[in-house]
Short mmCIF file of C-alpha atoms and ligand atoms in Angstrom, two decimals:
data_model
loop_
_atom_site.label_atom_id
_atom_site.label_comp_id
_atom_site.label_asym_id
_atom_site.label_seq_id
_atom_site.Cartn_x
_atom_site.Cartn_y
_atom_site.Cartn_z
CA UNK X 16 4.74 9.73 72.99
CA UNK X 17 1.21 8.21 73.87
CA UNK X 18 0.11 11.43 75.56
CA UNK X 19 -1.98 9.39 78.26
CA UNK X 20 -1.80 10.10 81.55
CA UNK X 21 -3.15 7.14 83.43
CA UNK X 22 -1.00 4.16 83.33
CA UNK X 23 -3.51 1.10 84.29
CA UNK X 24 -1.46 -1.96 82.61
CA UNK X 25 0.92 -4.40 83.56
CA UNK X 26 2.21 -7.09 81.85
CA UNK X 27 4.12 -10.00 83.05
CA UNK X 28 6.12 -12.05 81.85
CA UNK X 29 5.63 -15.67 83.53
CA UNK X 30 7.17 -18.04 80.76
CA UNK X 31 10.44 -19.60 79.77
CA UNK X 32 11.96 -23.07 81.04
CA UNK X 33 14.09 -21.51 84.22
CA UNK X 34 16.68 -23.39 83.69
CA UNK X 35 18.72 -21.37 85.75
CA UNK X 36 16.63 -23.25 88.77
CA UNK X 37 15.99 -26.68 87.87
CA UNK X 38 15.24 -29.18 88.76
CA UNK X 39 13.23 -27.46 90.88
CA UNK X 40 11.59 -25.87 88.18
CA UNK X 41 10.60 -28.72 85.91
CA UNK X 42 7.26 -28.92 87.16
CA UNK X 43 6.82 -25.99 88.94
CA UNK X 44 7.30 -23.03 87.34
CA UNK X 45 10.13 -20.99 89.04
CA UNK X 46 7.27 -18.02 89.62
CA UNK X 47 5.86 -19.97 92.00
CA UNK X 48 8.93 -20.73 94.10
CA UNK X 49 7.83 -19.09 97.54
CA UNK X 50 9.76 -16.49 99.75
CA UNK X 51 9.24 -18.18 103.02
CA UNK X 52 5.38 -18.31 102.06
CA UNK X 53 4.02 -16.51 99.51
CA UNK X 54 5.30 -17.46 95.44
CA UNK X 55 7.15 -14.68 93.99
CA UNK X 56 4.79 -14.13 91.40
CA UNK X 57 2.06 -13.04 93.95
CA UNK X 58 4.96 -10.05 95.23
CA UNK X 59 4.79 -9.09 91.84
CA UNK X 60 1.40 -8.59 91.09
CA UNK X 61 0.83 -7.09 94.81
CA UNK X 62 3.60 -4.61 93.56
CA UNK X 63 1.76 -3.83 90.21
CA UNK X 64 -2.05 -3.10 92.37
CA UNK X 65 -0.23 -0.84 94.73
CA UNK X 66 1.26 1.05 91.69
CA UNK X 67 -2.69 0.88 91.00
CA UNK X 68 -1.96 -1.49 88.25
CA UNK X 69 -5.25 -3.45 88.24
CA UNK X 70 -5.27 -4.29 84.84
CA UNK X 71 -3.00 -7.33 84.59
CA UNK X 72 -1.61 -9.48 81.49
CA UNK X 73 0.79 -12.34 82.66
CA UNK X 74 2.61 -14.01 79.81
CA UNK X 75 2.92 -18.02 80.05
CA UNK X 76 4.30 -20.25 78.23
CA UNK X 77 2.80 -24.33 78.72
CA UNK X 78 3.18 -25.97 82.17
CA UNK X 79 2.63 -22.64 84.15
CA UNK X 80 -0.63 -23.68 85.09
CA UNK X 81 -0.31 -23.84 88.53
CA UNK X 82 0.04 -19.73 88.50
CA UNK X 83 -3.38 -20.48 86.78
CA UNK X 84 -4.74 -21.94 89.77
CA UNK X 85 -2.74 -19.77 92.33
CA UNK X 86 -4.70 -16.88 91.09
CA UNK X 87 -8.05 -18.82 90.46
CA UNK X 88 -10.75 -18.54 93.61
CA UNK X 89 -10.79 -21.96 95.30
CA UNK X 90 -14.31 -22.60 96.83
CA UNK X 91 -13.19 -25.73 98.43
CA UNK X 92 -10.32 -24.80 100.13
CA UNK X 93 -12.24 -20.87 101.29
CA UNK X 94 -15.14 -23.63 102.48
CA UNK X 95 -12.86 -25.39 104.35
CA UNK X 96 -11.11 -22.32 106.30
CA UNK X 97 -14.51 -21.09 106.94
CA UNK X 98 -15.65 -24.15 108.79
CA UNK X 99 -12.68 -24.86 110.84
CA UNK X 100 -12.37 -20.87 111.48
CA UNK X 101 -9.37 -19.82 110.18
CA UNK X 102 -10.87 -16.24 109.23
CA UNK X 103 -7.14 -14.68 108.68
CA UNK X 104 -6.38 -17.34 106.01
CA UNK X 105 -9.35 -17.19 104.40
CA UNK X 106 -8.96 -13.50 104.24
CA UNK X 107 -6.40 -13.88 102.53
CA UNK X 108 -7.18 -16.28 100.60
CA UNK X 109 -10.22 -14.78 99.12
CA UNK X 110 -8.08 -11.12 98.60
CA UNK X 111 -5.82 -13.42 96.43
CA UNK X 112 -8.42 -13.75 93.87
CA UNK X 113 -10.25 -10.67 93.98
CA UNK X 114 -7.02 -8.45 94.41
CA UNK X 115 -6.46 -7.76 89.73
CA UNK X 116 -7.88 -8.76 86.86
CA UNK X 117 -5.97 -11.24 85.89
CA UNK X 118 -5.77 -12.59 82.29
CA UNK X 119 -3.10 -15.26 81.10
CA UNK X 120 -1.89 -15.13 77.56
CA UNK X 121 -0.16 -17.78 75.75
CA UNK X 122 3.71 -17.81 74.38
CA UNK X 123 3.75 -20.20 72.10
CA UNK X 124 6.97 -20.49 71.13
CA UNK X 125 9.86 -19.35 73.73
CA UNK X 126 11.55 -16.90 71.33
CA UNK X 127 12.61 -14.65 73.96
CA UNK X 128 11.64 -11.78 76.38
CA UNK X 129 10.63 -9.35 73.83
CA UNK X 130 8.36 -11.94 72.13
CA UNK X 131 6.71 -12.52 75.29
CA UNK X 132 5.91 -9.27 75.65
CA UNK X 133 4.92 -8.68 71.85
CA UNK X 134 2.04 -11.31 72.94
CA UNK X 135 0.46 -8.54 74.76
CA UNK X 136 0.21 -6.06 72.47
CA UNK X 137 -3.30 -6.69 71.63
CA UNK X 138 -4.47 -6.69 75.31
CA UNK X 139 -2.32 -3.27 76.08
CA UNK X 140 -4.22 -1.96 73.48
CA UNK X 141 -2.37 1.22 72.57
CA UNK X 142 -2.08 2.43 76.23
CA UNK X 143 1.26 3.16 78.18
CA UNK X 144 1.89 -0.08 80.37
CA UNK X 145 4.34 -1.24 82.81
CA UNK X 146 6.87 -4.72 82.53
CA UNK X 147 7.33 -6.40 85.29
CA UNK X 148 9.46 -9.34 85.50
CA UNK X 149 7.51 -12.49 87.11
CA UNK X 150 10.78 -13.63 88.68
CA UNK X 151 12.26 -10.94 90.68
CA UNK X 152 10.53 -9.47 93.77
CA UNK X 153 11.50 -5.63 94.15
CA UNK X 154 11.42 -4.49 97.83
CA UNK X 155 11.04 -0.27 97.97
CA UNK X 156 12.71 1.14 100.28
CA UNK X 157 10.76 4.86 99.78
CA UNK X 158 7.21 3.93 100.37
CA UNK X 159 6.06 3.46 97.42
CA UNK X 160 6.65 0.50 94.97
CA UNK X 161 9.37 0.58 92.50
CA UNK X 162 6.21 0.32 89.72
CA UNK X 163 5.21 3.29 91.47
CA UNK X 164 8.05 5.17 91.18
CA UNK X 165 8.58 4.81 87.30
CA UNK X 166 4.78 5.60 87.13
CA UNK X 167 5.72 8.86 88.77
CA UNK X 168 8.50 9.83 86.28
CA UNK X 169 6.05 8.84 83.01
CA UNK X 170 3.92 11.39 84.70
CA UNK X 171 6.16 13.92 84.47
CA UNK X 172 8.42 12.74 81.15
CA UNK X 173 5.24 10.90 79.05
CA UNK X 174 8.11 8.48 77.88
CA UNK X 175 9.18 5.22 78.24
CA UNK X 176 11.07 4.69 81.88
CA UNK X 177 13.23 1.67 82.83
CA UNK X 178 14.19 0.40 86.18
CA UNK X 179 17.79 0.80 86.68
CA UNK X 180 20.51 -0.09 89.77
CA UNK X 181 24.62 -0.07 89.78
CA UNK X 182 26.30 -3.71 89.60
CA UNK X 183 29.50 -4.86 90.31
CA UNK X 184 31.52 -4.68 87.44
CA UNK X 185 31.95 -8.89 87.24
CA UNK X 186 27.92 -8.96 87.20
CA UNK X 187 27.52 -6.47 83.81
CA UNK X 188 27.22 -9.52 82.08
CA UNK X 189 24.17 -10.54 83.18
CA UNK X 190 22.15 -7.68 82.71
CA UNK X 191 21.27 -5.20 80.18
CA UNK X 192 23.09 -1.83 80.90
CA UNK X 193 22.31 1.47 80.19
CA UNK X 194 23.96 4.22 78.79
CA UNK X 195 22.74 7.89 79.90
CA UNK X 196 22.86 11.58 80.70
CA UNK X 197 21.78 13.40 83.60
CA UNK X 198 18.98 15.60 83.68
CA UNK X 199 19.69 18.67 85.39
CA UNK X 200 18.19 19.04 88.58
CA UNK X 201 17.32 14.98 89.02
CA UNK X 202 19.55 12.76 91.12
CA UNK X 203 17.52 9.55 90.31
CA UNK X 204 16.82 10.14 86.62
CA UNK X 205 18.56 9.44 83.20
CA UNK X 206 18.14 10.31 80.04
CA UNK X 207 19.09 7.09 78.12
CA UNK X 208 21.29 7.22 75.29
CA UNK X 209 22.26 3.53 74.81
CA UNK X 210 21.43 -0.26 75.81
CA UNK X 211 23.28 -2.93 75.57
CA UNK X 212 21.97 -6.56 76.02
CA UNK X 213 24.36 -8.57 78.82
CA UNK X 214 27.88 -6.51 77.20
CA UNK X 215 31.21 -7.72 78.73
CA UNK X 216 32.56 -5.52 81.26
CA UNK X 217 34.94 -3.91 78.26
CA UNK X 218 31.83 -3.11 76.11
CA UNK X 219 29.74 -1.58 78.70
CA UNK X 220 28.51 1.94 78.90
CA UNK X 221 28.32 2.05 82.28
CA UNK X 222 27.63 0.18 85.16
CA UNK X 223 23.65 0.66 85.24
CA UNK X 224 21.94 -2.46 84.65
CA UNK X 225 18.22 -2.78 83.30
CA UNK X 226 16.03 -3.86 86.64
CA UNK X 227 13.17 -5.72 85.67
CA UNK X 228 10.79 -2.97 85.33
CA UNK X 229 10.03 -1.06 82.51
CA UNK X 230 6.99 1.48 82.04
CA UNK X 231 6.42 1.70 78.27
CA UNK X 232 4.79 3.75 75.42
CA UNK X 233 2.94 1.76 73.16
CA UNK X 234 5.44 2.39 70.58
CA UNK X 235 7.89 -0.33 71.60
CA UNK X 236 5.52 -3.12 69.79
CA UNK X 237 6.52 -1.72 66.40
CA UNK X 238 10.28 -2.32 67.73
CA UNK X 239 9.39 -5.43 68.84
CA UNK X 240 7.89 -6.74 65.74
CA UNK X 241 10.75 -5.86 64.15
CA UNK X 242 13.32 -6.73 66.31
CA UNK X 243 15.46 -10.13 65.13
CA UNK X 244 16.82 -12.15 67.37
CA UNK X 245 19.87 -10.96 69.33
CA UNK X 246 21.91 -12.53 72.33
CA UNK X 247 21.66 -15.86 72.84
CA UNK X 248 19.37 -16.26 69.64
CA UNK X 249 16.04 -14.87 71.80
CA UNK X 250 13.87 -11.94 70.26
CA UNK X 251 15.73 -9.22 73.64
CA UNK X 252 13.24 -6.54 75.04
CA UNK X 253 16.69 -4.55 74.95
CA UNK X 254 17.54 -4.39 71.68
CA UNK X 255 13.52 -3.44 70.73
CA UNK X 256 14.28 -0.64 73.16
CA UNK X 257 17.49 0.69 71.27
CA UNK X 258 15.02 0.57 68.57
CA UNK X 259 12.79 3.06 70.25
CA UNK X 260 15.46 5.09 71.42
CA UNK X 261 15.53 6.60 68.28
CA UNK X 262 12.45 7.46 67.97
CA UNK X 263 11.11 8.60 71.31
CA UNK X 264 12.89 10.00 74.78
CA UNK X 265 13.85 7.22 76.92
CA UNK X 266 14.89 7.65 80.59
CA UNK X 267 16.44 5.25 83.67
CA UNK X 268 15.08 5.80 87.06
CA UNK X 269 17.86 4.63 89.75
CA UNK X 270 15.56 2.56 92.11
CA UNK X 271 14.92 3.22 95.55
CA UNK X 272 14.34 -0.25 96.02
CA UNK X 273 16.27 -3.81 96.49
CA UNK X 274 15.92 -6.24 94.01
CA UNK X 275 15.98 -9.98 95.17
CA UNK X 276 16.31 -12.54 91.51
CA UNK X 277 14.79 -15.49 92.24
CA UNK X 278 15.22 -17.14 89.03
CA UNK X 279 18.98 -18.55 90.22
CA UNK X 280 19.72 -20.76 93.37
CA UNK X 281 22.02 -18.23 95.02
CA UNK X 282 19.40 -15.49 95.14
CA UNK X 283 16.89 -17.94 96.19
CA UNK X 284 18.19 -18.97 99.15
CA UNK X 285 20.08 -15.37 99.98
CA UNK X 286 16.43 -13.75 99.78
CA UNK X 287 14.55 -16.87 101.28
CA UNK X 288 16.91 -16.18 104.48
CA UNK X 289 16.73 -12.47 104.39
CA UNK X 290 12.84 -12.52 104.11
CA UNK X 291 12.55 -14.95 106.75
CA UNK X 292 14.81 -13.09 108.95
CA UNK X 293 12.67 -9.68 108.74
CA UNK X 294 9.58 -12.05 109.97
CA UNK X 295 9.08 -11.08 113.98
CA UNK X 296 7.73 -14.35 114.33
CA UNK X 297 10.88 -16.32 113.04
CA UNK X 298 13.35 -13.32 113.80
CA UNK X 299 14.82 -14.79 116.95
CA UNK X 300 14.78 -18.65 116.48
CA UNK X 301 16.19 -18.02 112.88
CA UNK X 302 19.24 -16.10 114.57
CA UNK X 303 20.06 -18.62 117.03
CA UNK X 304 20.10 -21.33 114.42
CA UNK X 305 22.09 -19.60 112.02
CA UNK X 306 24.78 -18.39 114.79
CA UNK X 307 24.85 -22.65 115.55
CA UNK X 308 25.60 -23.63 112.08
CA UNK X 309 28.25 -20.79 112.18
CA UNK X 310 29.82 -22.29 115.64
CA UNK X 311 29.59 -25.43 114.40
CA UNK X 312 31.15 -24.70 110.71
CA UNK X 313 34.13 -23.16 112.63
CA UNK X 314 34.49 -25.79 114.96
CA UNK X 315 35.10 -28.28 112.80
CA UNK X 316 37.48 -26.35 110.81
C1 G1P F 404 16.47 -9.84 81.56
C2 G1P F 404 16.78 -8.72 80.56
C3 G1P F 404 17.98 -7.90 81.04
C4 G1P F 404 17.72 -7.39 82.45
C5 G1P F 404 17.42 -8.59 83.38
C6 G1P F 404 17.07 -8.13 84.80
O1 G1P F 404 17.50 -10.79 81.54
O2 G1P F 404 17.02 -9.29 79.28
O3 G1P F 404 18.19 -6.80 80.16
O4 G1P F 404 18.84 -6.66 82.93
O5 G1P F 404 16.31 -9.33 82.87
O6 G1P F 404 16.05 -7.24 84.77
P1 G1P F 404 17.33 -12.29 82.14
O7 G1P F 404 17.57 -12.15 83.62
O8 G1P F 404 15.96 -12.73 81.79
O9 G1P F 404 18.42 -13.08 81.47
#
């Protein structure tokens, strides 16, 4: 238990090949891969500053610079908007830079999640701080961001809280799942008891997987640093978790919230269209030419 009450801190994690997405993301890092028009990456820190998460680590590893640059003000390019007066761009271009305080640290070595988030310890600096994954965008559907709503239950719990949502049962794989108790009188909340890194459907304690959010006490760097490496030979956030476990109170908040993974093709283009879609501007144009494809799919069938 930290004891602190304000949680300021977010960290994350930008590095790691995505191979899950290349080619595509041999050059461009897969954070930067846009949802109609705006790179994931900048959904993710929006989420962490309206959690009032201002104070922002994100983890790279080489060749992300162009989330360098996303984030960087860009006099040229404001100067140009300015002159040929396009005042809602460069509003927006300018709140891109001035909306965190953004600092980039380095992972050297791609040893895994955990180790990417043991590069931060020095910059948390012994304050509670939230994970967010750089490659999944996490639409609330309360109100208030799912970053928020973890904030809300460290408020109450001063413990370590972890995003958490059901999955099919041929998806456990994939994701680290969570083994818990209720807590009397909470519908959304957990008490966590286990965690299991990507378990086969057999080995799972339930069907709760680990959501790409995490609020933590400072006390999961001494897990981390200890932590060897687990599945698929990578230092796993997970099993530095289990670690803390058994030291400190953990619990799972069930998300209100939908969670769109960007870091695989599939999701990509499932949340490209569903974004798109719930534009007013594209809303109608996009229906007619997906009902077309559909007529024309069937037709030729
Ligand atoms: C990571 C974590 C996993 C979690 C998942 C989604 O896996 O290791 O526990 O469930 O993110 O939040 P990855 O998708 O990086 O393989």
């Amino acid at each position: 238990m930290s004891g602190r009450k304000e949680v300021r801190t977010a960290v994350i994690p930008a590095a790691g090949f995505g191979t899950r997405f290349l080619p595509a993301s041999k050059a461009v890092p897969k954070e930067m891969i846009p949802l109609v028009d705006k790179p994931v990456i900048q959904y993710v820190v929006e989420e962490a500053v309206s959690a009032g998460l201002r104070r922002i680590a994100i983890v790279v590893s080489e060749g992300k610079e162009a989330i360098k640059a996303h984030f960087r003000p860009s006099p040229a390019l404001e100067e140009r908007l300015e002159k040929t007066g396009k005042n809602d761009l460069l509003r927006e271009i300018r709140a891109l830079s001035a909306m965190a305080e953004i600092t980039f640290i380095p992972q050297k070595e791609l040893k895994g999640l955990g180790d990417a988030v043991l590069q931060a310890e020095e910059f948390v600096g012994g304050e509670p701080f939230a994970v967010l994954l750089g490659d999944t965008v996490l639409r609330s559907t309360c109100g208030k961001s799912v970053a928020g709503q973890l904030k809300e239950v460290y408020e109450k719990t001063f413990s370590s809280v972890v995003a958490s949502e059901h999955v099919p049962r041929e998806k456990i794989g994939r994701y680290g799942i969570i083994g818990g108790c209720p807590v009397p009188g909470e519908e959304k909340i957990l008490e966590v008891t286990d965690l299991v890194e990507k378990p086969s459907p057999g080995e799972a304690p339930s069907d709760l997987a680990v959501a790409s959010r995490y609020l933590f006490t400072p006390g999961i760097f001494d897990e981390l640093r200890k932590t060897p490496p687990g599945k698929g030979g990578e230092i796993q956030l997970t099993d530095a978790m289990k670690g803390l476990l058994k030291k400190e109170k953990m619990f799972a908040r069930i998300i209100d919230g939908k969670r769109y993974d960007i870091g695989n093709k599939e999701g990509f283009v499932k949340s490209t269209l569903e974004f798109a879609f719930a534009r007013e501007e594209m809303h109608e144009d996009l229906k007619k030419f997906l009902l077309a494809l559909l007529a024309e799919e069937n037709g030729t069938r």
